[in-house]
CSV table of C-alpha atoms (C1' of nucleotides) in Angstrom, one decimal:
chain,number,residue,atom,x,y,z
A,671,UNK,CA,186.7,-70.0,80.3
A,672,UNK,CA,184.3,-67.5,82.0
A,673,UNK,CA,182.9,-64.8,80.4
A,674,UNK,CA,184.4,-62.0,82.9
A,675,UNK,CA,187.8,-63.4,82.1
A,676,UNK,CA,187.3,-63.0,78.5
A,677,UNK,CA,186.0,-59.8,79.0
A,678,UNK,CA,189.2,-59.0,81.0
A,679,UNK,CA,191.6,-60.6,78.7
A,680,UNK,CA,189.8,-58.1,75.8
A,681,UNK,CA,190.4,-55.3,78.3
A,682,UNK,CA,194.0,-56.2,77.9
A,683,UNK,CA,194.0,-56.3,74.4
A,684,UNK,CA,192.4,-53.1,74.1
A,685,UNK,CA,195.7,-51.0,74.2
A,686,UNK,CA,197.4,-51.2,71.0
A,687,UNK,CA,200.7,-51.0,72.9
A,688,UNK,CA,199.7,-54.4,74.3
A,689,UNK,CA,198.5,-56.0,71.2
A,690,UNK,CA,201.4,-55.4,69.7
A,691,UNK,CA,203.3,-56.5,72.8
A,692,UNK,CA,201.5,-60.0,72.6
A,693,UNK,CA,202.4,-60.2,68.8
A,694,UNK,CA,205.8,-59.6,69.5
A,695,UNK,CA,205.4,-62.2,72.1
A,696,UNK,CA,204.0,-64.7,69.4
A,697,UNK,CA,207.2,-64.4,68.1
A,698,UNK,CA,208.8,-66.1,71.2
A,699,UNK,CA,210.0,-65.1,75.2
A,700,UNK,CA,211.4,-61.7,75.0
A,701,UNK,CA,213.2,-60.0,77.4
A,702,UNK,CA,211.8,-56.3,79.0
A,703,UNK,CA,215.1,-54.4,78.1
A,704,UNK,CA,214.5,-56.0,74.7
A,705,UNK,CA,210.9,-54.9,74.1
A,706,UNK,CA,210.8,-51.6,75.7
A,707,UNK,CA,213.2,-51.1,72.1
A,708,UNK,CA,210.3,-51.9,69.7
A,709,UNK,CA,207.8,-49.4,71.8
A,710,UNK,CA,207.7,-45.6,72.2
A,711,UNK,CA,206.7,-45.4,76.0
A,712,UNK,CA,209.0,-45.5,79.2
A,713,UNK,CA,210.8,-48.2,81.3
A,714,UNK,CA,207.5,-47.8,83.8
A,715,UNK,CA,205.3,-47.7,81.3
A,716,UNK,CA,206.0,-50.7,79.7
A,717,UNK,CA,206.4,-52.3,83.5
A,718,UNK,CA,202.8,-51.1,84.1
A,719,UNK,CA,201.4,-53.0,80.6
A,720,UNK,CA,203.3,-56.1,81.6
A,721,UNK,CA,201.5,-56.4,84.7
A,722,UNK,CA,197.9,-55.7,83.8
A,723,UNK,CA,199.1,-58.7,80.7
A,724,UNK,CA,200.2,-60.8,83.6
A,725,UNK,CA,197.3,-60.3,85.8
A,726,UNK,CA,194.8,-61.9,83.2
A,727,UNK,CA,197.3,-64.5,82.5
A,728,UNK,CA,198.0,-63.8,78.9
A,729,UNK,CA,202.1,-63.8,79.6
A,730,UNK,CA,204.0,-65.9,82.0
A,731,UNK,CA,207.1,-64.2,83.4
A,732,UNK,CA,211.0,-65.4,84.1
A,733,UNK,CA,213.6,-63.8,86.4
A,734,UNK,CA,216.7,-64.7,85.3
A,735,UNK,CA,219.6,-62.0,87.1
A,736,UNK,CA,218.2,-58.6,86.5
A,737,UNK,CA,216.4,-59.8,83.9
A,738,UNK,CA,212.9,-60.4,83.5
A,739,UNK,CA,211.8,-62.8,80.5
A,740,UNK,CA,208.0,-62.9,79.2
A,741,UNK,CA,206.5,-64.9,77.1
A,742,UNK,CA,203.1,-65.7,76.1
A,743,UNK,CA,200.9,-68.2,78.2
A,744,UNK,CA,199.6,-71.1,76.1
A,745,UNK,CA,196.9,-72.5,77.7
A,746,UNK,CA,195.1,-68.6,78.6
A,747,UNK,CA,195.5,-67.5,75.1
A,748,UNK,CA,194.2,-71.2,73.6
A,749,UNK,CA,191.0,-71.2,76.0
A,750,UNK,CA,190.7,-67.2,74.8
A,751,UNK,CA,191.0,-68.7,70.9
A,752,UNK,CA,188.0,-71.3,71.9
A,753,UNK,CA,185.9,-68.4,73.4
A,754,UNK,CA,186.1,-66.0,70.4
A,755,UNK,CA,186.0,-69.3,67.9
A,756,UNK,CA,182.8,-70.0,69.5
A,757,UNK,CA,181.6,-66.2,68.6
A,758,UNK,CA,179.3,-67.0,65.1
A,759,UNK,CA,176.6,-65.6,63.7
A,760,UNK,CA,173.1,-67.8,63.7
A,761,UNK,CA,172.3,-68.8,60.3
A,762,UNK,CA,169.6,-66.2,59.5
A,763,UNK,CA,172.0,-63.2,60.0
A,764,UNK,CA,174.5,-65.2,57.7
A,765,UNK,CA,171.8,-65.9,55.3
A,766,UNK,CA,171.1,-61.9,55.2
A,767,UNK,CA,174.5,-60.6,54.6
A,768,UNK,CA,175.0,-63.6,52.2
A,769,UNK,CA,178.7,-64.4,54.1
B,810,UNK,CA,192.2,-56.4,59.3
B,811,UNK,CA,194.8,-53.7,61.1
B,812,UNK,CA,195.7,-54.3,64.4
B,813,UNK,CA,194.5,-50.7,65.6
B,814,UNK,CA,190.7,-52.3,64.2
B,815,UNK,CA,191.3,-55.7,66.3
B,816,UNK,CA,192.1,-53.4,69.6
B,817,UNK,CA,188.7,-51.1,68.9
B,818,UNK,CA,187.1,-54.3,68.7
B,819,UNK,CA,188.8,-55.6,71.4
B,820,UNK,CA,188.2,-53.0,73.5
B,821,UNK,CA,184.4,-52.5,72.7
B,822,UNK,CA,184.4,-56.5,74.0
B,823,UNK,CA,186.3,-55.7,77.2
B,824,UNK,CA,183.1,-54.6,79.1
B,825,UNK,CA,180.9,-57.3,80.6
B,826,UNK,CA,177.7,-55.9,79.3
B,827,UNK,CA,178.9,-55.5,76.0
B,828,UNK,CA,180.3,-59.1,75.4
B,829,UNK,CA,177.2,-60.0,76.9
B,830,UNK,CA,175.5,-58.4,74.3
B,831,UNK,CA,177.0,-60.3,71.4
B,832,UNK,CA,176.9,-63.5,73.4
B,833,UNK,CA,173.1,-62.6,72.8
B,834,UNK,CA,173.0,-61.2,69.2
B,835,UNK,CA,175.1,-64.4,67.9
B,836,UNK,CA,171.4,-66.7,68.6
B,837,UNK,CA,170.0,-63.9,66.4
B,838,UNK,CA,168.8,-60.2,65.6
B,839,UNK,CA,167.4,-58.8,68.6
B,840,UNK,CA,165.3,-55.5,69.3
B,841,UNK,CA,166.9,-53.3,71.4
B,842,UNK,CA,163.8,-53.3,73.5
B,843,UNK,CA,164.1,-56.9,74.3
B,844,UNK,CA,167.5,-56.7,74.5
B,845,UNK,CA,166.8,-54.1,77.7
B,846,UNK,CA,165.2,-56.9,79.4
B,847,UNK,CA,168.2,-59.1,79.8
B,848,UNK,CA,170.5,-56.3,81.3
B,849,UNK,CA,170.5,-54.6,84.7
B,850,UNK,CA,170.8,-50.8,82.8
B,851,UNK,CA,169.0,-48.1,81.8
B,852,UNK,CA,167.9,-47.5,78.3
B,853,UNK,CA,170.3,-44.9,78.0
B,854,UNK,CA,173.5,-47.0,78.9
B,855,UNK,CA,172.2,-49.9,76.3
B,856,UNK,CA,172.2,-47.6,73.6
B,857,UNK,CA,175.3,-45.9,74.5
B,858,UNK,CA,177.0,-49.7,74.4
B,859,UNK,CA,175.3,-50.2,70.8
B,860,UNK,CA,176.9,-47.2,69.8
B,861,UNK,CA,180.2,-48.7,70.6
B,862,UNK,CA,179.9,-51.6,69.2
B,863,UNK,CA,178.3,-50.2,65.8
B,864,UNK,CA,181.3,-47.6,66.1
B,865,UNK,CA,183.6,-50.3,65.3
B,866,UNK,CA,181.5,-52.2,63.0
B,867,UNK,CA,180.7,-55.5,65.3
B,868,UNK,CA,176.9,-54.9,65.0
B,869,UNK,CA,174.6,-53.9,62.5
B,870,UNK,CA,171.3,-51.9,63.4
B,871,UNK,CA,167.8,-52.1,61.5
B,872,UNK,CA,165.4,-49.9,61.9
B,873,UNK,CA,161.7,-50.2,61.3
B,874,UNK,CA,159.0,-47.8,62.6
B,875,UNK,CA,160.0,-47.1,66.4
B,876,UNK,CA,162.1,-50.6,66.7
B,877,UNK,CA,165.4,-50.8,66.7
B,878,UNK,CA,167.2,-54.2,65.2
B,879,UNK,CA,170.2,-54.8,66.0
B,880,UNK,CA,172.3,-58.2,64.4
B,881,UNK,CA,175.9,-59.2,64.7
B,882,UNK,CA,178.6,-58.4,61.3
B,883,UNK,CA,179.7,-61.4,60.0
B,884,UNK,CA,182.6,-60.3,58.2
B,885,UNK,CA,183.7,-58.3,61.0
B,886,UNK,CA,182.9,-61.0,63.2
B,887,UNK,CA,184.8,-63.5,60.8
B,888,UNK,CA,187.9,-61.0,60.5
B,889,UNK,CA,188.1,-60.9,64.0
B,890,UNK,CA,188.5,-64.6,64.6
B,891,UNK,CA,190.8,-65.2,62.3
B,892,UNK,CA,193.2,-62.6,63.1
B,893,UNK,CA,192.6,-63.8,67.0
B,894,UNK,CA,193.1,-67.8,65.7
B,895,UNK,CA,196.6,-66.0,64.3
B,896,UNK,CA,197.4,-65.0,67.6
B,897,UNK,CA,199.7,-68.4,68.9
B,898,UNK,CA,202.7,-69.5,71.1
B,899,UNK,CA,206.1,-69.8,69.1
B,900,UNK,CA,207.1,-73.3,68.9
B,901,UNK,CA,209.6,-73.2,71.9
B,902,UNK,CA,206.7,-71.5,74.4
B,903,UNK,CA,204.6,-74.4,73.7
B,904,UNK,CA,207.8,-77.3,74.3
B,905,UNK,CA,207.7,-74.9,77.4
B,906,UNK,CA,204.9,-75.1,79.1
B,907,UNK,CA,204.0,-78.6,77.6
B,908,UNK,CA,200.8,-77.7,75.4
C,468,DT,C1',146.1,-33.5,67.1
C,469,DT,C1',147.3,-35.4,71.3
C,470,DT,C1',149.2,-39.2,73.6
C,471,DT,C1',152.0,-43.2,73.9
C,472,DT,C1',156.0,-45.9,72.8
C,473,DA,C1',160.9,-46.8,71.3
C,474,DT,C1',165.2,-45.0,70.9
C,475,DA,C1',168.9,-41.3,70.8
C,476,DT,C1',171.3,-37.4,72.7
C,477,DT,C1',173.0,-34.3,76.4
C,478,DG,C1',175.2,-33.2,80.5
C,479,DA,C1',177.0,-34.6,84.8
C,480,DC,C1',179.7,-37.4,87.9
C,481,DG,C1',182.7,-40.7,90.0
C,482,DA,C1',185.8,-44.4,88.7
C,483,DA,C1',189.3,-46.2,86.0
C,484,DT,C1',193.2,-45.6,82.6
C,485,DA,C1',197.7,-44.4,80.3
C,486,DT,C1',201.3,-41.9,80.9
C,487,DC,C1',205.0,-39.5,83.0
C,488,DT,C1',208.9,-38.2,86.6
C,489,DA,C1',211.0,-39.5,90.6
C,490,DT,C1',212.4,-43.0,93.5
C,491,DA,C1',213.0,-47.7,95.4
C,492,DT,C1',214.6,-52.5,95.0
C,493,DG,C1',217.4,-56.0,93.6
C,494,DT,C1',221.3,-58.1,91.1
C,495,DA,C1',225.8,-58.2,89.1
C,496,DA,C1',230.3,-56.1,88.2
C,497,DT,C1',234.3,-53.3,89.7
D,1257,DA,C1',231.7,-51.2,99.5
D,1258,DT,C1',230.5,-48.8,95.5
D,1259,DT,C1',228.8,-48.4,91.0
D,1260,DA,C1',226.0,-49.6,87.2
D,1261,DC,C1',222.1,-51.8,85.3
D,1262,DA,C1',217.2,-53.8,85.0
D,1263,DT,C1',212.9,-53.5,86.7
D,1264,DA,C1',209.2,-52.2,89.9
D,1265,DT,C1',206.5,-49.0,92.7
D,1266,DA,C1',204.7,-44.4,94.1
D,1267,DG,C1',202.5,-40.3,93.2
D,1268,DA,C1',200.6,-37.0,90.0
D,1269,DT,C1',197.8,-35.6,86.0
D,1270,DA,C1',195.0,-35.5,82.0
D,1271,DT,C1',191.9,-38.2,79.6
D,1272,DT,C1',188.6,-41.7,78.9
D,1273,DC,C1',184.8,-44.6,80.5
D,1274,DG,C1',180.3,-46.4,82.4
D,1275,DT,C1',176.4,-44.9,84.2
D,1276,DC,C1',172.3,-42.2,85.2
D,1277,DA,C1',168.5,-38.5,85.0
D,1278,DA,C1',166.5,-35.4,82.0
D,1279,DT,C1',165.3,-34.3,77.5
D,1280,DA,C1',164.8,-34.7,72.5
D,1281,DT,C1',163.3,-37.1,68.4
D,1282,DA,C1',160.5,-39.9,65.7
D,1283,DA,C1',156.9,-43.1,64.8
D,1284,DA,C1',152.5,-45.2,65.7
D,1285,DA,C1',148.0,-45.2,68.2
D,1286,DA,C1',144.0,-43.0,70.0
DNA sequence: TTTTTATATTGACGAATATCTATATGTAAT
DNA sequence: ATTACATATAGATATTCGTCAATATAAAAA
């Protein structure tokens, strides 16, 4: 994974409303009528969050009826796991703050 | 660590230049003067991005005579990636999409 | 003490962002 | 066909953001 997509996927991640939206998608699909319970913000609001979370491929998306499913994308949030995994200190700053 | 302190964080890393930056500080403590070299901005803009990321505790700064030192936080760093490494796929998204 | 060097702060500006209301679109039920 | 429901889009607005030029501060060198 690039480093402009992993800036982009922090961008994302750098609204609580969409943290929490992606915990609540760790929890499993959820439908929008269901979510835009747990969240403070309007019907539009919440459709605006889903896209930008879409659009950096953290959530995948499911028209079912009137309904739209999301749930979070596996393979985007893994490689995003690998990138900020791969984020360490060198061993003389570790040495320093004795960690 | 909260989730509001994982979206700070998160959103100090959604700008190119500043993941770039701790790309660069995690082979090491770097002068800010050096660090100028690598990046297409103004002394200014650098330290306006390492007041960010000090701001929400991802860097530490060092000062001695006119330099400026600047290293990444380990336990900030560490807190990060795990709660990041917590983020995963419920067990049916995975069967899903075949991870 | 004057000058140079490294960094921080201020103030300005255009671009991007989060949010809302109002409205449109699409689907299912009556 | 009409109505009800779920979601998306458009347009507006206030706020935040990234950047720069100009200036301030602080430390070392001359």
């Amino acid at each position: 994974m690039k480093a402009t997509d992993v800036a982009l996927i922090c961008k994302a991640l750098g609204d609580s409303n969409r943290l929490q939206i992606i915990e609540l998608l760790s929890t499993g699909e959820k439908c929008a009528c269901k979510m835009l319970e747990k969240f403070e913000i309007t019907q539009p609001t919440l459709s605006h969050h889903m896209r930008i979370l879409r659009e950096c491929a953290l959530v995948n998306e499911r028209k079912e009826g009137k309904w739209t499913h999301y749930s979070l994308n596996c393979s985007t949030l893994s490689a995003y796991r690998d990138f900020i995994t791969g984020l360490t200190c060198d061993a003389a700053t570790q040495k320093e703050c004795g960690c």
